[in-house]
Coordinates of C-alpha atoms in Angstrom, one line a residue:
M1 CA 92.5 145.5 48.8
H2 CA 93.5 143.1 45.9
Q3 CA 96.9 141.7 46.4
R4 CA 98.1 142.6 42.8
A5 CA 97.3 146.3 43.5
K6 CA 99.5 146.6 46.7
P7 CA 102.7 146.8 44.7
L8 CA 101.5 149.6 42.4
L9 CA 100.2 151.4 45.4
H10 CA 103.5 151.2 47.2
F11 CA 105.2 152.1 44.0
V12 CA 103.1 155.4 43.5
R13 CA 103.7 156.2 47.2
I14 CA 107.3 155.9 46.9
S15 CA 107.5 157.8 43.6
L16 CA 105.6 160.7 45.3
S17 CA 107.5 160.8 48.3
L18 CA 110.9 160.7 46.4
A19 CA 109.7 163.3 44.1
S20 CA 108.8 165.4 47.2
F21 CA 112.3 165.2 48.8
A22 CA 113.8 165.8 45.4
I23 CA 112.1 169.0 45.1
C24 CA 113.0 170.1 48.7
L25 CA 116.4 169.4 47.6
A26 CA 116.5 171.2 44.4
S27 CA 114.8 174.2 46.1
F28 CA 117.2 174.3 48.5
S29 CA 120.4 174.0 46.5
A30 CA 118.9 176.6 43.9
T31 CA 118.4 179.1 46.9
A32 CA 122.0 178.5 48.0
C33 CA 123.4 179.2 44.7
A34 CA 121.4 182.3 44.1
Y35 CA 122.9 183.6 47.8
Q36 CA 126.1 182.8 46.7
Q37 CA 126.0 184.6 43.2
P38 CA 127.7 188.2 43.2
E39 CA 125.4 191.0 43.1
P40 CA 125.6 193.1 40.0
A41 CA 127.4 196.3 40.1
G42 CA 125.2 199.4 41.0
T43 CA 122.1 197.2 42.1
Q44 CA 121.2 197.8 45.7
A45 CA 124.4 199.7 46.6
E46 CA 122.8 201.0 49.5
T47 CA 121.1 197.8 51.3
A48 CA 118.4 198.0 54.1
T49 CA 119.1 197.0 57.5
P50 CA 120.1 193.2 56.8
P51 CA 117.4 190.7 58.1
L52 CA 118.0 188.7 61.5
M53 CA 120.6 191.6 62.6
E54 CA 121.1 192.3 66.5
E55 CA 120.1 195.4 67.8
Q56 CA 122.5 197.3 70.1
A57 CA 122.1 196.9 73.8
D58 CA 122.6 200.5 74.2
G59 CA 119.2 201.2 72.5
N60 CA 120.9 203.1 69.7
T61 CA 118.6 201.9 66.8
Q62 CA 116.8 203.3 64.1
D63 CA 113.1 204.2 64.7
S64 CA 110.9 201.9 63.4
S65 CA 108.6 204.6 61.6
T66 CA 111.6 206.1 60.4
Q67 CA 112.8 202.9 58.9
D68 CA 109.5 202.1 57.1
D69 CA 109.4 205.7 55.8
A70 CA 112.9 205.1 54.2
V71 CA 111.9 201.5 52.9
A72 CA 108.7 203.1 51.5
E73 CA 110.8 205.8 49.6
E74 CA 113.5 203.1 48.3
P75 CA 111.1 201.7 45.4
S76 CA 110.5 205.3 44.0
Q77 CA 113.3 204.6 41.6
G78 CA 111.4 202.0 40.3
E79 CA 108.9 199.7 41.7
R80 CA 109.4 196.1 42.2
Q81 CA 108.3 194.1 39.3
V82 CA 106.4 190.9 40.8
S83 CA 106.8 187.8 38.5
T84 CA 103.3 186.3 37.8
W85 CA 104.5 182.8 37.5
K86 CA 106.9 182.3 40.4
P87 CA 104.2 182.8 43.2
L88 CA 101.8 180.6 41.5
F89 CA 104.5 177.9 40.9
A90 CA 105.7 178.3 44.5
A91 CA 102.1 177.9 45.8
G92 CA 101.6 174.8 43.6
L93 CA 104.9 173.2 44.6
G94 CA 104.4 173.7 48.2
V95 CA 100.8 172.1 47.8
F96 CA 102.4 169.4 45.8
V97 CA 104.9 168.5 48.2
V98 CA 102.4 168.7 51.2
L99 CA 99.9 166.2 49.5
S100 CA 102.7 163.8 48.1
L101 CA 104.2 163.4 51.4
M102 CA 101.0 162.8 53.2
I103 CA 99.6 160.5 50.4
G104 CA 102.6 158.8 49.1
L105 CA 104.7 158.4 52.4
K106 CA 101.8 158.6 54.8
S107 CA 103.8 161.3 56.5
H108 CA 102.6 163.1 59.6
A109 CA 100.7 166.3 58.8
F110 CA 103.4 168.5 60.9
I111 CA 106.5 166.9 58.7
A112 CA 104.5 167.6 55.6
L113 CA 103.2 171.1 56.2
I114 CA 106.8 172.2 57.6
L115 CA 108.6 170.7 54.4
G116 CA 106.0 172.5 52.1
A117 CA 106.7 175.7 54.0
L118 CA 110.5 175.3 53.5
T119 CA 109.9 174.8 49.8
I120 CA 108.0 177.7 49.6
S121 CA 110.5 179.9 51.6
C122 CA 113.1 179.1 48.9
F123 CA 111.0 181.0 46.3
V124 CA 110.6 184.1 48.5
P125 CA 112.6 187.0 46.9
L126 CA 116.1 187.1 48.6
D127 CA 115.5 190.8 49.8
V128 CA 111.6 191.0 50.1
V129 CA 111.0 189.9 53.7
G130 CA 113.5 189.7 56.7
F131 CA 113.0 189.1 60.5
V132 CA 114.5 191.7 62.9
K133 CA 115.7 190.5 66.2
S134 CA 114.7 192.8 69.0
P135 CA 112.8 192.7 72.0
E136 CA 109.8 192.3 69.9
P137 CA 110.8 190.6 66.7
R138 CA 109.1 192.0 63.6
V139 CA 109.1 191.8 59.9
V140 CA 110.5 194.4 57.6
I141 CA 110.0 194.8 54.0
D142 CA 113.1 195.2 51.7
A143 CA 115.0 193.8 54.4
G144 CA 118.3 193.9 52.0
K145 CA 120.5 190.8 51.2
A146 CA 120.2 187.5 53.3
S147 CA 121.8 184.6 54.0
P148 CA 120.8 181.2 53.3
V149 CA 120.1 180.5 56.7
Q150 CA 117.1 183.0 56.1
V151 CA 115.1 180.4 54.3
V152 CA 114.9 178.3 57.5
N153 CA 114.3 181.4 59.9
R154 CA 111.4 182.5 58.0
V155 CA 109.8 179.2 58.7
S156 CA 110.7 179.1 62.3
S157 CA 109.6 182.5 62.7
S158 CA 106.4 182.0 61.3
L159 CA 105.8 178.9 63.2
G160 CA 106.3 180.8 66.5
S161 CA 103.9 183.5 65.4
A162 CA 101.4 180.9 64.5
V163 CA 101.6 179.2 67.7
S164 CA 101.3 182.5 69.8
G165 CA 97.9 182.7 68.1
I166 CA 96.5 179.5 68.6
G167 CA 98.6 177.8 71.2
I168 CA 96.8 178.7 74.4
L169 CA 93.2 178.2 72.7
V170 CA 93.9 174.7 71.6
A171 CA 95.6 173.9 75.0
M172 CA 92.6 175.1 77.1
A173 CA 90.3 173.2 74.5
A174 CA 92.1 170.0 75.0
I175 CA 92.0 170.4 79.2
I176 CA 88.1 171.4 78.8
G177 CA 87.4 168.5 76.7
K178 CA 89.5 165.9 79.1
C179 CA 87.9 167.2 82.2
M180 CA 84.3 167.4 81.0
L181 CA 84.7 163.7 80.0
V182 CA 86.2 162.7 83.5
S183 CA 84.0 164.6 85.7
G184 CA 80.8 163.4 83.8
A185 CA 79.8 166.9 82.5
A186 CA 79.7 165.5 78.9
D187 CA 77.7 162.5 80.2
R188 CA 75.2 165.0 81.8
I189 CA 74.6 166.8 78.9
V190 CA 73.8 163.8 77.0
Q191 CA 71.4 162.2 79.5
S192 CA 69.8 165.6 80.1
A193 CA 69.2 165.8 76.2
L194 CA 67.8 162.4 76.1
A195 CA 65.4 163.5 79.1
V196 CA 64.3 166.5 77.1
F197 CA 63.7 164.9 73.6
G198 CA 62.6 161.3 75.0
E199 CA 63.3 158.0 73.9
K200 CA 61.4 158.3 70.5
R201 CA 63.6 161.3 69.5
A202 CA 66.7 160.1 71.1
A203 CA 68.3 160.4 67.5
L204 CA 67.5 164.1 67.9
A205 CA 69.1 164.3 71.4
M206 CA 72.2 162.2 70.2
M207 CA 72.5 164.9 67.1
V208 CA 72.2 167.9 69.6
S209 CA 74.5 166.2 71.9
G210 CA 77.4 165.7 69.6
F211 CA 76.7 169.5 68.1
V212 CA 77.2 170.9 71.6
L213 CA 80.0 168.8 72.9
S214 CA 82.2 169.0 69.5
I215 CA 82.7 172.7 70.4
P216 CA 85.3 172.1 73.1
V217 CA 86.1 168.3 72.5
F218 CA 87.5 166.8 69.5
F219 CA 85.3 165.0 67.3
D220 CA 86.9 161.3 67.8
T221 CA 86.3 162.0 71.5
V222 CA 82.8 162.9 71.3
F223 CA 82.0 159.7 69.0
Y224 CA 83.8 157.6 71.6
L225 CA 81.5 158.9 74.2
L226 CA 78.1 158.8 72.3
V227 CA 78.6 155.4 70.5
P228 CA 78.0 153.3 73.5
L229 CA 74.8 155.2 74.5
A230 CA 73.7 154.6 70.8
R231 CA 74.1 151.0 71.3
S232 CA 72.5 150.8 74.5
L233 CA 69.4 152.8 73.2
Y234 CA 69.3 150.1 70.3
R235 CA 69.3 147.3 73.0
R236 CA 66.2 148.9 74.5
T237 CA 64.3 149.7 71.3
G238 CA 65.8 147.4 68.8
K239 CA 65.8 149.7 66.0
N240 CA 67.2 153.0 64.5
Y241 CA 70.9 151.9 64.9
L242 CA 72.2 153.7 61.8
L243 CA 70.1 156.6 62.7
Y244 CA 71.7 157.0 66.0
L245 CA 75.2 156.8 64.5
A246 CA 74.3 159.4 61.7
A247 CA 72.7 161.5 64.1
I248 CA 75.9 161.7 66.1
A249 CA 78.2 162.1 63.3
A250 CA 75.8 165.1 61.6
G251 CA 75.8 167.1 64.9
G252 CA 79.5 166.4 65.8
A253 CA 81.0 167.0 62.4
I254 CA 79.6 170.4 61.6
T255 CA 80.6 172.2 65.0
H256 CA 84.2 170.5 64.6
T257 CA 84.6 172.2 61.3
L258 CA 82.6 175.4 61.5
V259 CA 82.7 176.6 65.3
P260 CA 86.2 177.6 67.2
P261 CA 87.8 176.8 69.3
T262 CA 88.6 173.3 67.3
P263 CA 91.7 173.9 65.2
G264 CA 90.5 174.1 62.0
P265 CA 88.2 176.9 62.2
L266 CA 90.3 178.6 64.8
L267 CA 93.5 178.7 62.4
V268 CA 91.2 179.8 59.1
A269 CA 90.2 182.6 61.2
Q270 CA 93.6 183.5 62.3
T271 CA 94.8 183.2 58.5
L272 CA 92.1 185.4 57.2
N273 CA 92.6 187.8 60.0
V274 CA 88.8 187.8 61.2
D275 CA 87.5 188.3 64.7
I276 CA 86.9 184.8 66.4
G277 CA 83.7 185.9 68.0
V278 CA 82.0 186.8 64.8
V279 CA 83.2 183.3 63.5
M280 CA 81.9 181.7 66.5
I281 CA 78.3 183.2 65.8
L282 CA 78.3 182.5 62.2
G283 CA 79.4 179.1 62.8
L284 CA 76.5 178.1 65.0
A285 CA 74.2 180.2 62.8
I286 CA 75.2 178.3 59.7
G287 CA 75.8 175.2 61.6
A288 CA 72.3 174.5 63.5
P289 CA 70.3 174.3 60.2
T290 CA 73.1 172.4 58.4
A291 CA 73.0 170.0 61.4
C292 CA 69.3 169.5 60.9
A293 CA 69.8 168.7 57.2
G294 CA 72.0 166.1 58.3
M295 CA 69.6 164.6 60.6
L296 CA 67.0 164.5 57.9
V297 CA 69.4 162.6 55.6
S298 CA 70.1 160.2 58.5
V299 CA 66.4 159.7 59.0
W300 CA 66.1 158.6 55.2
L301 CA 69.3 156.7 55.3
N302 CA 67.8 154.4 58.2
K303 CA 64.8 153.7 56.3
V304 CA 66.4 152.8 53.1
M305 CA 69.4 150.7 54.4
P306 CA 68.3 149.4 58.2
I307 CA 71.4 147.8 59.9
E308 CA 71.4 145.8 62.9
M309 CA 73.9 146.4 65.8
R310 CA 76.9 144.1 65.7
P311 CA 79.1 142.9 68.6
M312 CA 82.2 145.0 68.9
A313 CA 85.7 143.3 69.0
G314 CA 86.4 142.6 72.6
G315 CA 83.2 143.3 74.0
S316 CA 81.3 146.5 74.0
S317 CA 81.4 147.5 77.9
S318 CA 81.8 151.3 78.4
S319 CA 81.8 153.4 81.4
N320 CA 79.7 155.7 79.9
E321 CA 76.9 152.8 79.8
D322 CA 77.3 152.0 83.7
Q323 CA 78.1 155.7 85.2
E324 CA 75.0 156.4 87.8
L325 CA 73.3 159.5 87.0
T326 CA 73.4 160.6 90.5
V327 CA 77.3 161.0 90.5
L328 CA 77.3 163.4 87.5
P329 CA 77.4 167.2 87.9
S330 CA 74.3 169.2 87.4
L331 CA 73.2 170.6 83.9
P332 CA 74.1 174.2 84.6
L333 CA 77.4 173.2 85.9
A334 CA 78.4 170.8 83.0
L335 CA 77.2 173.5 80.6
V336 CA 79.6 176.2 81.9
P337 CA 82.7 174.9 80.1
V338 CA 80.9 175.1 77.0
L339 CA 78.8 178.2 77.0
L340 CA 81.2 180.5 79.1
P341 CA 83.9 181.2 76.4
V342 CA 81.2 181.3 73.5
L343 CA 79.2 184.0 75.8
L344 CA 82.3 185.9 76.8
I345 CA 83.8 186.1 73.2
S346 CA 80.3 186.9 71.7
I347 CA 79.3 189.6 74.0
D348 CA 82.6 191.6 73.6
T349 CA 81.9 191.2 69.7
V350 CA 78.3 192.2 69.9
F351 CA 79.2 195.4 72.2
K352 CA 81.8 196.3 69.9
A353 CA 79.7 196.1 66.9
F354 CA 77.1 198.4 68.5
T355 CA 79.4 201.0 70.2
G356 CA 82.1 201.1 67.6
K357 CA 86.0 200.5 68.1
D358 CA 86.8 203.9 69.6
P359 CA 83.7 205.2 71.7
S360 CA 83.9 208.7 72.7
D361 CA 81.8 208.4 76.0
P362 CA 84.4 207.3 78.6
T363 CA 82.1 205.2 80.5
I364 CA 81.5 203.0 77.3
A365 CA 85.2 203.0 76.5
A366 CA 85.8 201.8 80.1
I367 CA 83.2 199.0 79.7
Q368 CA 84.6 198.1 76.3
S369 CA 88.1 197.8 77.6
W370 CA 86.9 195.4 80.2
L371 CA 84.9 193.3 78.0
G372 CA 87.6 193.2 75.7
L373 CA 89.7 191.7 78.5
F374 CA 87.3 189.1 79.4
G375 CA 86.4 188.5 75.9
S376 CA 89.7 187.9 74.5
A377 CA 89.6 184.4 73.3
D378 CA 92.7 183.3 75.3
L379 CA 91.4 184.7 78.7
A380 CA 88.0 183.3 77.9
M381 CA 89.4 179.7 77.3
I382 CA 91.5 180.0 80.4
I383 CA 88.6 180.8 82.5
A384 CA 86.5 178.2 81.0
A385 CA 89.3 175.4 81.5
L386 CA 89.9 176.7 85.0
F387 CA 86.2 175.9 85.7
A388 CA 86.4 172.5 84.2
V389 CA 89.5 171.6 86.2
F390 CA 87.5 172.6 89.2
L391 CA 84.7 170.5 88.4
C392 CA 87.0 167.7 87.7
W393 CA 88.7 168.0 91.1
K394 CA 85.6 168.2 92.9
V395 CA 84.2 164.8 91.2
Q396 CA 87.5 163.1 91.5
G397 CA 87.2 163.6 95.3
H398 CA 89.9 166.2 95.7
N399 CA 92.7 164.0 94.3
L400 CA 95.2 166.4 92.7
A401 CA 97.5 163.7 91.7
A402 CA 94.8 162.3 89.4
L403 CA 93.8 165.7 88.3
A404 CA 97.3 166.4 87.3
E405 CA 97.6 163.1 85.4
H406 CA 94.4 164.1 83.4
V407 CA 95.6 167.7 82.8
E408 CA 98.9 166.1 81.5
D409 CA 96.9 163.7 79.2
A410 CA 95.0 166.7 77.8
L411 CA 98.3 168.9 77.1
L412 CA 99.8 165.8 75.6
S413 CA 97.0 165.2 73.0
G414 CA 96.6 169.2 72.5
G415 CA 100.5 169.3 71.8
V416 CA 100.3 167.4 68.6
I417 CA 97.1 169.5 67.3
I418 CA 99.0 172.8 68.2
L419 CA 102.1 171.8 66.2
I420 CA 100.0 170.6 63.1
T421 CA 97.9 173.9 63.2
A422 CA 100.9 176.0 63.8
A423 CA 102.7 174.4 60.8
G424 CA 99.8 175.1 58.6
G425 CA 100.2 178.7 59.9
A426 CA 103.6 179.0 59.0
F427 CA 102.7 177.3 55.5
G428 CA 100.3 180.1 55.0
A429 CA 102.8 182.8 56.3
L430 CA 105.3 181.7 53.7
L431 CA 102.8 181.5 51.0
A432 CA 102.2 185.3 51.7
M433 CA 105.7 186.3 51.4
T434 CA 106.0 185.2 47.9
E435 CA 103.9 188.3 47.1
I436 CA 101.1 185.8 45.5
Q437 CA 98.3 188.6 46.7
A438 CA 99.6 190.9 43.9
V439 CA 99.4 188.3 41.6
V440 CA 95.8 187.2 42.4
K441 CA 94.7 190.6 42.6
S442 CA 95.0 191.0 38.8
F443 CA 92.9 188.3 38.1
F444 CA 90.0 190.0 40.0
E445 CA 90.5 193.3 38.8
G446 CA 87.5 194.6 36.9
S447 CA 85.1 191.7 38.1
D448 CA 81.9 192.4 39.4
S449 CA 81.2 188.9 40.7
G450 CA 84.5 188.5 42.9
G451 CA 82.9 187.8 46.1
L452 CA 80.8 184.8 44.6
I453 CA 83.9 183.5 42.8
V454 CA 86.0 183.8 45.8
I455 CA 83.5 181.8 48.1
L456 CA 83.4 179.2 45.2
V457 CA 87.0 178.9 44.9
A458 CA 87.3 178.5 48.8
Y459 CA 84.9 175.8 48.8
G460 CA 86.2 173.9 46.0
L461 CA 90.0 174.1 47.2
A462 CA 88.9 172.9 50.6
A463 CA 86.9 170.2 49.1
V464 CA 89.5 168.9 46.5
I465 CA 92.4 168.8 49.0
K466 CA 89.9 166.9 51.5
V467 CA 89.1 164.2 49.1
A468 CA 93.0 164.1 48.1
Q469 CA 94.3 163.6 51.5
G470 CA 91.7 162.9 53.9
S471 CA 92.2 165.3 56.9
S472 CA 89.7 168.1 57.4
T473 CA 92.0 170.2 59.4
V474 CA 94.8 169.8 56.9
S475 CA 92.3 170.7 54.1
M476 CA 91.2 173.9 56.0
I477 CA 94.8 174.9 56.6
I478 CA 96.1 174.9 53.2
S479 CA 92.8 176.0 51.4
S480 CA 92.9 178.9 54.0
S481 CA 96.3 179.8 53.1
L482 CA 95.5 180.0 49.3
V483 CA 92.4 181.9 49.9
A484 CA 94.0 184.5 52.1
S485 CA 96.1 185.3 49.2
I486 CA 92.9 186.2 47.3
T487 CA 91.0 188.0 50.0
A488 CA 93.8 190.3 51.3
P489 CA 93.5 192.8 48.4
L490 CA 89.8 192.3 48.0
V491 CA 89.3 193.2 51.5
A492 CA 91.9 196.3 51.4
N493 CA 89.9 197.4 48.5
N494 CA 86.2 197.0 50.2
S495 CA 85.6 194.9 47.0
L496 CA 85.0 191.7 48.6
G497 CA 81.2 192.3 49.0
F498 CA 80.6 190.4 52.4
H499 CA 82.3 190.0 55.8
P500 CA 85.4 187.8 55.3
A501 CA 84.4 185.8 58.2
Y502 CA 81.7 184.0 56.1
L503 CA 84.8 182.2 54.4
V504 CA 85.6 180.3 57.7
P505 CA 82.2 178.3 57.6
V506 CA 82.5 178.3 53.6
I507 CA 86.0 176.5 53.9
G508 CA 84.8 174.5 56.9
A509 CA 82.0 173.1 54.7
G510 CA 84.2 172.2 51.8
S511 CA 86.2 170.0 54.2
L512 CA 83.5 168.0 54.7
M513 CA 83.1 166.9 51.0
G514 CA 83.7 163.3 50.0
S515 CA 85.2 161.6 53.3
W516 CA 86.4 158.2 52.3
M517 CA 88.9 155.4 53.4
N518 CA 91.8 158.2 53.6
D519 CA 89.9 159.9 56.5
S520 CA 90.6 158.9 60.0
G521 CA 87.0 159.8 60.8
F522 CA 85.6 157.3 58.3
W523 CA 87.4 154.5 60.3
V524 CA 86.3 156.0 63.6
F525 CA 82.8 155.7 62.5
A526 CA 83.1 152.1 60.8
K527 CA 85.1 150.6 63.7
M528 CA 83.2 152.0 66.7
G529 CA 80.0 151.5 64.9
V530 CA 81.1 148.0 63.4
L531 CA 80.2 148.6 59.9
T532 CA 81.5 147.4 56.8
E533 CA 83.5 149.9 54.3
G534 CA 80.5 149.6 51.9
E535 CA 77.7 150.7 54.7
T536 CA 80.3 153.4 55.9
L537 CA 80.6 154.8 52.4
R538 CA 76.8 154.9 52.1
S539 CA 76.0 156.6 55.4
W540 CA 78.9 158.6 56.8
T541 CA 80.2 159.7 53.5
V542 CA 76.6 160.6 52.2
V543 CA 75.9 162.4 55.5
L544 CA 79.1 164.5 55.4
S545 CA 78.7 165.3 51.8
V546 CA 74.9 166.6 52.6
L547 CA 76.5 168.8 55.5
S548 CA 79.0 170.0 53.0
I549 CA 76.6 171.3 50.4
T550 CA 74.1 172.7 52.8
G551 CA 76.6 174.5 54.6
L552 CA 77.8 176.0 51.4
I553 CA 73.9 177.0 50.3
I554 CA 73.1 178.4 53.7
S555 CA 76.2 180.5 53.6
L556 CA 75.5 181.6 50.2
V557 CA 72.1 182.7 51.3
M558 CA 73.4 184.4 54.4
V559 CA 76.0 186.5 52.2
A560 CA 73.1 187.6 50.1
I561 CA 70.6 188.7 52.9
L562 CA 73.2 189.8 55.5
P563 CA 76.5 190.2 54.1
F564 CA 77.8 192.4 57.1
T565 CA 80.0 194.9 54.8
S566 CA 81.4 197.9 56.7

């Protein structure tokens, strides 16, 4: 970067950061003043149950259904008038706070998302939503007058709710990934792919390996694993170095953004309230041909800009190149941690699709119940993680101390992902509390092309946010929160026109568009591949953009052919 541009860049970053903090402080101050204003006489003389109340220990509490009926009857005197500008302003302001903190101050995604959620919470109507403390905390509508602390409690409660939905899944995925690397299961999958496809089609083997391994293992880790093998192949063949690198990127990036349990698609599925098994099936169905398109582009790039391998700083030795094939587990055992959760969850989803949610036959109902137990995402991932731990323990020579250290490392890395993903869930929950669904619903009333518009809006939001701040996961988190406000009324009215699970791969595809210097994946590809910034822009950025556009096109085709509407 030119020296004269640095002061200007620092000024822009500081200005954005100060603006974000000023907005947060102004929002909190305005909210506190609003709480302190006296309530006009004659308005809400009889308030509903205050939020955050402690229910009596003797169990003398109002039945929830009775309370809901009372709440439902209350607006009969005059339904709440939802402001058109306020929810949209709150959403825009929250997104601005998140992006300005991440771009301007280079703030951690967790901090930026929490501050964005707090900003939105200040615009939630005072008497719209409240949390009731009870043996099972719940949300009540028209909860009555709240205190200023409610602004924070809404965020913390939403954060906890998001952790309950994705915490176990991400933690188990981190354990599976770490144990597969340590036990050699990941190496076995790669070596087997190379044996099947042969050295002439080694790039295809790299793509397939990246595609499979990025389902349970984080993309950066997969790239670190496979790049040494790509360098080893180049030493033997003396050609196709860029092809190997781009093939790894094509296979790994697509499942990282389309197939759970990776954090991005996992949270999008939760935010849109769609079945994770359906998302897995659609992600694999759309991701496979999309990865093939990325492979074709990689072949073309390798022809138009052949690149020779350069030495890595500090040497290029890697345990992956030196590990003997005989010490690795067998291929069936190596594939179990990857395929087991996918099979368990998919079987449960498919069985329910054929038998219905409430089968009359008691035998079918019993089978469905047991499949539902083992096909639940949490238990399926726990079983797969336990098998991966066992595999690691066996390869490590029954060394429990080393095994415990590997699991701890996995949980440390997974904990950061859980916090970021849960903060995104809180951001989306607070966005929903602004009643933005009612505002967005009015935009689509009477429109015959609402479904197509939703797909294009979802893709466009994810792409724009991705280019602006760099992280695919954050792009998926923010865009899914905004898209959920659009789809909720359409799904309720059966007017979406396709299964809402299609929006997960659409948003995932959008989050791959325009990866450049503000994306950590850009630098992983450049540094591990020893490429210049220009070479990375002409290879990595092009491949991911093609994946993005292809993923959108295939999603549109599948929506037209198989909408899966009820």
